[in-house]
mmCIF file of C-alpha atoms in Angstrom:
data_model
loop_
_atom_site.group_PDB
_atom_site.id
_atom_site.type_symbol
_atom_site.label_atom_id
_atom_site.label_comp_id
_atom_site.label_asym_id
_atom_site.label_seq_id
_atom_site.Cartn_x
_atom_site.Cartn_y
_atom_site.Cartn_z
ATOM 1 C CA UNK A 16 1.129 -6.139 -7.289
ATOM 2 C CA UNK A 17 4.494 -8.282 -8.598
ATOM 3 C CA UNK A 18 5.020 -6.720 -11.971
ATOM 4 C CA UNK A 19 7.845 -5.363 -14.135
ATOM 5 C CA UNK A 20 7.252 -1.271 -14.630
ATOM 6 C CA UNK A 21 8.532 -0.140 -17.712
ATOM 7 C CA UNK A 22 8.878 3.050 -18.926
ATOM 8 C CA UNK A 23 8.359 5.007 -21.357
ATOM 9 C CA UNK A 24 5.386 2.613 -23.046
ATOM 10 C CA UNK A 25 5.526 5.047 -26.642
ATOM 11 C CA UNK A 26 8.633 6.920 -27.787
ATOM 12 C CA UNK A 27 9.464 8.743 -30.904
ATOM 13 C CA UNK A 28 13.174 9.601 -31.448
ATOM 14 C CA UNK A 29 15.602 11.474 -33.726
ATOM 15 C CA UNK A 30 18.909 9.409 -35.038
ATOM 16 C CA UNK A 31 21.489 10.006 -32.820
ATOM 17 C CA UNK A 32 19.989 11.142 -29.960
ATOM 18 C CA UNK A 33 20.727 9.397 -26.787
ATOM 19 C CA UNK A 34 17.950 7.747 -24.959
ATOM 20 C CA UNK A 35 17.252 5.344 -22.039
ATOM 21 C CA UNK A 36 14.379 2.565 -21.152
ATOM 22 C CA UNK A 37 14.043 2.319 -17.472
ATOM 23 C CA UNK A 38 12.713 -1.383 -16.431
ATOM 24 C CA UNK A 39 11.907 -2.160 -12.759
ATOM 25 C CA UNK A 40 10.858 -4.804 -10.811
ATOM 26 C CA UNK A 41 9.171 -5.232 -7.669
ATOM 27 C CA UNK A 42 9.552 -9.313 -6.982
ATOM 28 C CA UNK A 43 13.283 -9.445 -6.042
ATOM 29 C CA UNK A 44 14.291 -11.088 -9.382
ATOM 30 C CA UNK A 45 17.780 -11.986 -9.516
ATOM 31 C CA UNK A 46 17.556 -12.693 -13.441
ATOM 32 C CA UNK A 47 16.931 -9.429 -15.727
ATOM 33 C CA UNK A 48 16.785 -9.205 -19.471
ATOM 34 C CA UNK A 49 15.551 -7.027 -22.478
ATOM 35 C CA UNK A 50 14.507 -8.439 -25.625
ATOM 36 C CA UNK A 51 13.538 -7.163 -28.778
ATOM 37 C CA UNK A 52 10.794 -8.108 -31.154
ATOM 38 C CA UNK A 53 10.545 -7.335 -34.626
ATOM 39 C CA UNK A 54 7.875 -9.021 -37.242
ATOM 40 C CA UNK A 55 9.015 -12.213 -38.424
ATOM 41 C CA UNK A 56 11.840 -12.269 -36.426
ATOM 42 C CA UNK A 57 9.959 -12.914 -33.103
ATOM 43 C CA UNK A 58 11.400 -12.220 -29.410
ATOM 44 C CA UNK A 59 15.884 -11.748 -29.798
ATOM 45 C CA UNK A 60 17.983 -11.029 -26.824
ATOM 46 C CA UNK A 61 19.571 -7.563 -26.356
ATOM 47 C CA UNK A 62 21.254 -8.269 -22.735
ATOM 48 C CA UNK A 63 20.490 -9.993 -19.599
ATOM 49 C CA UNK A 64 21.610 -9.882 -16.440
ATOM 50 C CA UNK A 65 22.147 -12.817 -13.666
ATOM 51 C CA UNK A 66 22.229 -10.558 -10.321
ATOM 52 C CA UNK A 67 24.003 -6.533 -9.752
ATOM 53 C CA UNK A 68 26.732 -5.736 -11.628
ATOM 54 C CA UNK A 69 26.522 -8.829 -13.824
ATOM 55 C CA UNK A 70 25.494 -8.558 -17.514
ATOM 56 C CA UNK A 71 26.036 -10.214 -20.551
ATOM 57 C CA UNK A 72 25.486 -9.717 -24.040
ATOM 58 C CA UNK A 73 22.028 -11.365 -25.814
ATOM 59 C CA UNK A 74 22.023 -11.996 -29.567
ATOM 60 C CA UNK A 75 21.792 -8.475 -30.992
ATOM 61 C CA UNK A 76 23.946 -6.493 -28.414
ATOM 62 C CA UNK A 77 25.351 -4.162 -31.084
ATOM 63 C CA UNK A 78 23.857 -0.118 -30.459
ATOM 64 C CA UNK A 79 22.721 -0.789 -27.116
ATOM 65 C CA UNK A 80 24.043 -0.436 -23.439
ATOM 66 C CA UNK A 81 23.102 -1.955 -20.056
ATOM 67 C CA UNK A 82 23.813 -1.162 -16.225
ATOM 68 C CA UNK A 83 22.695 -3.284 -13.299
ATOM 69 C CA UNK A 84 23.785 -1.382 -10.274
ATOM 70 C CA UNK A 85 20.093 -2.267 -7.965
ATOM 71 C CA UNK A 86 18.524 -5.428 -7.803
ATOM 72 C CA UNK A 87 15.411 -3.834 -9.377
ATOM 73 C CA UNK A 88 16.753 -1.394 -12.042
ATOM 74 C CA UNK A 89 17.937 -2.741 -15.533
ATOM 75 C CA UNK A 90 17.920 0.519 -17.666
ATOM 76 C CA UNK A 91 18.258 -0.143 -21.582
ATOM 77 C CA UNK A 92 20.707 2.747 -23.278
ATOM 78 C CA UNK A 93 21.039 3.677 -26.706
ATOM 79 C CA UNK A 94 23.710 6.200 -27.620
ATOM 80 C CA UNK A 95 23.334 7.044 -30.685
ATOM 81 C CA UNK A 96 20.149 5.489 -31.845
ATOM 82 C CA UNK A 97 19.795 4.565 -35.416
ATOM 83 C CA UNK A 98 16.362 4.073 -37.569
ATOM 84 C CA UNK A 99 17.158 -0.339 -37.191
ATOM 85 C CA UNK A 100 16.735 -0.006 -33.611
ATOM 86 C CA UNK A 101 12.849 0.955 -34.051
ATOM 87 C CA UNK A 102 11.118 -1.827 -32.339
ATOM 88 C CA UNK A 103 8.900 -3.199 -29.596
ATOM 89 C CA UNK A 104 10.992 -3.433 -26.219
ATOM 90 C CA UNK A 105 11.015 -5.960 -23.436
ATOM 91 C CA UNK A 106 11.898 -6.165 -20.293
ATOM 92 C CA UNK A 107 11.793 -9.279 -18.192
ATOM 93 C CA UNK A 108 12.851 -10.971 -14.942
ATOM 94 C CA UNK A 109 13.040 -13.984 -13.278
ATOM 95 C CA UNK A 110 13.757 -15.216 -10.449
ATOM 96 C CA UNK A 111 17.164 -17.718 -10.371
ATOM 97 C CA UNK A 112 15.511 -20.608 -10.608
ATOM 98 C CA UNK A 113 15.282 -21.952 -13.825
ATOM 99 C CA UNK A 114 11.211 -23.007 -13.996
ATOM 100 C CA UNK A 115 10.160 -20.509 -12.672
ATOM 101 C CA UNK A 116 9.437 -18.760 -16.194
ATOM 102 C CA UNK A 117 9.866 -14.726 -16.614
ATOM 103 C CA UNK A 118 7.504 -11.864 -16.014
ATOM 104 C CA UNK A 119 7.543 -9.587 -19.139
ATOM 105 C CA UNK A 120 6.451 -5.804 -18.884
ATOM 106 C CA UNK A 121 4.072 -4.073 -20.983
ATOM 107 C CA UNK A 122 6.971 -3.315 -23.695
ATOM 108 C CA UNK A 123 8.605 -0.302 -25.236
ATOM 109 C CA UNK A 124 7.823 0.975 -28.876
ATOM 110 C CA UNK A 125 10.456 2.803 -30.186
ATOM 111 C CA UNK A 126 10.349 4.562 -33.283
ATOM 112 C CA UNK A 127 13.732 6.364 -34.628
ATOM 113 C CA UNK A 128 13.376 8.994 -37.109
ATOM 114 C CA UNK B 2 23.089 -25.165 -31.678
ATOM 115 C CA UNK B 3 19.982 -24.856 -29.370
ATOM 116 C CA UNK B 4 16.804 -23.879 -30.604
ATOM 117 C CA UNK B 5 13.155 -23.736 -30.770
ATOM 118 C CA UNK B 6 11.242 -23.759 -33.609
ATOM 119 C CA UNK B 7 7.179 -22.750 -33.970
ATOM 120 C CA UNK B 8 6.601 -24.010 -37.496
ATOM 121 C CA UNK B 9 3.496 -22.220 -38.307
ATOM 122 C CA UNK B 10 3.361 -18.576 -38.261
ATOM 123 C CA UNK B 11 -0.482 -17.947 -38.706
ATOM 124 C CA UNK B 12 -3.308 -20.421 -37.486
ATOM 125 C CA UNK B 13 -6.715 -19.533 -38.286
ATOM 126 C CA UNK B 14 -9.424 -21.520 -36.580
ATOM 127 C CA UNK B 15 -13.407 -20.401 -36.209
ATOM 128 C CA UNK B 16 -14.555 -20.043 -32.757
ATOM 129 C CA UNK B 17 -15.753 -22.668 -30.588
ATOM 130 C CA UNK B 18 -13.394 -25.436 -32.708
ATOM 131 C CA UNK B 19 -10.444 -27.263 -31.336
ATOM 132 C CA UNK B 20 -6.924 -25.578 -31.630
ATOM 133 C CA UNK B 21 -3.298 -27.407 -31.588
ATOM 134 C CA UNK B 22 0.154 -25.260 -31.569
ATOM 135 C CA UNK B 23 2.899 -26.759 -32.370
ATOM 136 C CA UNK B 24 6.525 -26.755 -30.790
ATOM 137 C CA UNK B 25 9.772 -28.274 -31.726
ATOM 138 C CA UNK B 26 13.052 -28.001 -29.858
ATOM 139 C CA UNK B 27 16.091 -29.058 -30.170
ATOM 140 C CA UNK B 28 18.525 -29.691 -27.174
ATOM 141 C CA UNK B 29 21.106 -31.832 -25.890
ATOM 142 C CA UNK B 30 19.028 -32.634 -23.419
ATOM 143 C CA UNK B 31 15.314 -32.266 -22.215
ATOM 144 C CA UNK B 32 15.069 -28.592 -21.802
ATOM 145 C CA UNK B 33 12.227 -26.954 -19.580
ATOM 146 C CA UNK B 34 9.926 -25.788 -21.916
ATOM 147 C CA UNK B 35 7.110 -22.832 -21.805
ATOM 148 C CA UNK B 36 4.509 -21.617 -23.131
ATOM 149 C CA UNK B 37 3.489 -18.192 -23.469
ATOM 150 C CA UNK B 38 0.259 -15.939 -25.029
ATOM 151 C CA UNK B 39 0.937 -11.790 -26.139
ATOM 152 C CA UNK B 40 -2.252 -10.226 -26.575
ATOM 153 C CA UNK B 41 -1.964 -6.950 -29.036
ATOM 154 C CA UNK B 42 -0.247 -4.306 -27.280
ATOM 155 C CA UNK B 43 0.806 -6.214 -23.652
ATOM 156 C CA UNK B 44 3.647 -8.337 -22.512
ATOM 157 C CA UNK B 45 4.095 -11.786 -22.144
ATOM 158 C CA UNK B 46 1.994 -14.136 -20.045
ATOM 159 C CA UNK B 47 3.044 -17.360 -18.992
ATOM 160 C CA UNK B 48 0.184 -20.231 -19.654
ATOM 161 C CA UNK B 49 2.085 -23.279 -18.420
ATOM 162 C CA UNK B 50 5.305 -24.779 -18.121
ATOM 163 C CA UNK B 51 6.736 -28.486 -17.803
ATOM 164 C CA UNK B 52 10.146 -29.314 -15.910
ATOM 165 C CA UNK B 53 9.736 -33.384 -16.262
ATOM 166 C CA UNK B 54 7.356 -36.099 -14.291
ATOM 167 C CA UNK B 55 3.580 -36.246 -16.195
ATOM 168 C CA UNK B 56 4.027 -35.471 -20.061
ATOM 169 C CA UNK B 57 0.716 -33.192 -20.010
ATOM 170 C CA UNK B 58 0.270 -30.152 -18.561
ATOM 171 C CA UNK B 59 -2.197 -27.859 -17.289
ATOM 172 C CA UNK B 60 -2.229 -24.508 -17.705
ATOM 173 C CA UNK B 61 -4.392 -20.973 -17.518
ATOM 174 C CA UNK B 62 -7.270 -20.222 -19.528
ATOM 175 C CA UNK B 63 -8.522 -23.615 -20.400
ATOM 176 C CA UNK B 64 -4.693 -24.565 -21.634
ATOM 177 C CA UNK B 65 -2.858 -27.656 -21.905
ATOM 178 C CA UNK B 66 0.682 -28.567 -23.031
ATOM 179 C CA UNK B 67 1.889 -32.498 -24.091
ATOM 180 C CA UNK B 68 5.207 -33.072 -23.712
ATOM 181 C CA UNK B 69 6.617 -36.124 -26.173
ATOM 182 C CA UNK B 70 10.359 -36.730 -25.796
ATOM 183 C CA UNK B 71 10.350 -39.200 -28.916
ATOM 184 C CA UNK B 72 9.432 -36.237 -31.284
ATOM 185 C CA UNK B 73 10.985 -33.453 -29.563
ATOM 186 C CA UNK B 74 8.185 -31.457 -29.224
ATOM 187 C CA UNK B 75 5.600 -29.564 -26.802
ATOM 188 C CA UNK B 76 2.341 -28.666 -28.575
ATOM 189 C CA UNK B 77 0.476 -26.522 -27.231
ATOM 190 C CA UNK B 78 -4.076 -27.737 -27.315
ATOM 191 C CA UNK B 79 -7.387 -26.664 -26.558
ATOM 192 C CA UNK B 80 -10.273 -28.377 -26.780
ATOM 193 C CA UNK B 81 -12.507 -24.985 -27.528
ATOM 194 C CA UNK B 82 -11.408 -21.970 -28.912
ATOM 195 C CA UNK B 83 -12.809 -18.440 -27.782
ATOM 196 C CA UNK B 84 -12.512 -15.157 -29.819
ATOM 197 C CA UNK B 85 -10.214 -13.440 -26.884
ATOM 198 C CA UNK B 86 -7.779 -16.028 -27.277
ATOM 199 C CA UNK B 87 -6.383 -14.296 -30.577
ATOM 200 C CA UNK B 88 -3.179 -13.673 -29.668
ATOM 201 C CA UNK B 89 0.370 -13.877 -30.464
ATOM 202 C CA UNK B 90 2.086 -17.273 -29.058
ATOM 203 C CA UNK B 91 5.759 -18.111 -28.106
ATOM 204 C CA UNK B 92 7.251 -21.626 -27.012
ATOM 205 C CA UNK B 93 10.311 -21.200 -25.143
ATOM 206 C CA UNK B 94 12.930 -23.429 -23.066
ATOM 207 C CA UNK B 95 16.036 -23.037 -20.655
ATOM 208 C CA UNK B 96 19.034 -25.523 -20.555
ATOM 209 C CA UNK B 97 18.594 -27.989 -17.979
ATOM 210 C CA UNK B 98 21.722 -28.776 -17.652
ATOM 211 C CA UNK B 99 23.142 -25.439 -15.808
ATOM 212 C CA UNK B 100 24.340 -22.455 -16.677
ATOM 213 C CA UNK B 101 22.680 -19.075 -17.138
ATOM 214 C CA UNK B 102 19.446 -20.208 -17.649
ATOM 215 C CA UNK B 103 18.216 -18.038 -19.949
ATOM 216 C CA UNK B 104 15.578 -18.978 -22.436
ATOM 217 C CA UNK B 105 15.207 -19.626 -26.544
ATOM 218 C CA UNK B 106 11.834 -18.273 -27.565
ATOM 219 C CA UNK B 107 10.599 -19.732 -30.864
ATOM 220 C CA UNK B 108 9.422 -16.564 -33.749
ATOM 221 C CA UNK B 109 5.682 -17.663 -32.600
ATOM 222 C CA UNK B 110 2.425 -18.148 -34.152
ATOM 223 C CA UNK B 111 -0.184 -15.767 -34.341
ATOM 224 C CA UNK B 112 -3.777 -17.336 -33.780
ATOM 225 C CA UNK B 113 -6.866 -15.502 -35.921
ATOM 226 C CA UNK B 114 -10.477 -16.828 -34.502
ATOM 227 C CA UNK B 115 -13.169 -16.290 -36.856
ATOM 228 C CA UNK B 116 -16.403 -15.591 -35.720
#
């Protein structure tokens, strides 16, 4: 089944404790990204990534960390997680084409105590 | 700047009745534009999309999209409203004039369906 596998789906932190989201996807997307999505503030762009080893930063880059060294793999990495990064995570691909529209996994809730 | 904007945050319609989303955007030029439903606690699923040719679109679950260039916008309609489709729902659009392609969601509009 096409999908995009993320893991873990619940996780409760402590400030400052480093921590990574794994997202993979099994439809040989080229496009990758990770959004996050806070009430009232809907879906904002952490990262995204255009094929390996390229990445760029979304609209609220600041605290997080990317790598894109498989086509499938697009970890999320927070070094030193702080209580404002508590959130519901995305991850989503694409493929290059621009209609094509992007397949969102299940999501991430993060809580950072 | 480019955007998308959902101007209602909370709908509220009682099952069975008609329902209309709406979705503004703002772009240079026509962007491709997209629709998509969260139910609670899942991802994202695409209902429909619309790249250019016929201004209304179908989608899944009984969707449809109309396209009108003249008011910038890409409501989302149906004609009959069931109690699963509460949901959370996002307009979005891509450039379509090159580049990274990455899209602008809108802050969406959650849908309540009364009995």
């Amino acid at each position: 089944e096409a999908q995009v596998t993320q893991n873990p789906r619940y996780l409760i932190t402590v400030t400052g404790k480093k921590l990574t989201v794994t997202c993979s996807q099994n439809m040989n997307h080229e496009y990758m990204s990770w959004y996050r999505q806070d009430p009232g503030l809907g879906l904002r762009q952490i990262y995204y990534s255009m094929n390996v080893e390229v990445t760029d930063k979304g609209d609220v880059p600041e605290g997080y960390k990317v790598s894109r060294k498989e086509k499938r793999n697009f970890p999320l990495i927070l070094e030193s997680p702080s209580p404002n990064q508590t959130s519901l995570y995305f991850c989503a691909s694409s493929l290059r084409e621009a209609g094509e529209g992007y397949t969102f996994g299940s999501g991430t809730r993060l809580t950072v105590v | 700047a480019q955007s998308v904007t959902q101007p209602d945050i909370h709908i509220t319609v009682s099952e069975g009745a008609s329902l209309e989303l709406r979705c503004n955007y703002s772009y240079g030029a026509t962007p491709y534009l997209f629709w998509y439903v969260q139910s609670p606690g899942q991802g994202l699923q695409l209902l429909l999309k619309y790249f250019s040719g016929d201004t209304l679109v179908q989608g899944i679950k009984g969707f449809e999209a109309e396209f009108k260039r003249s008011q910038s916008s890409f409501n989302l309609r149906k004609p009959s409203v069931h109690w699963s489709d509460a949901a959370e729902y996002f307009c979005a659009a891509i450039s379509s004039s090159g580049g990274s392609y990455i899209p602008t969601f809108g802050r969406g509009t959650s849908l309540i369906v009364h009995p």
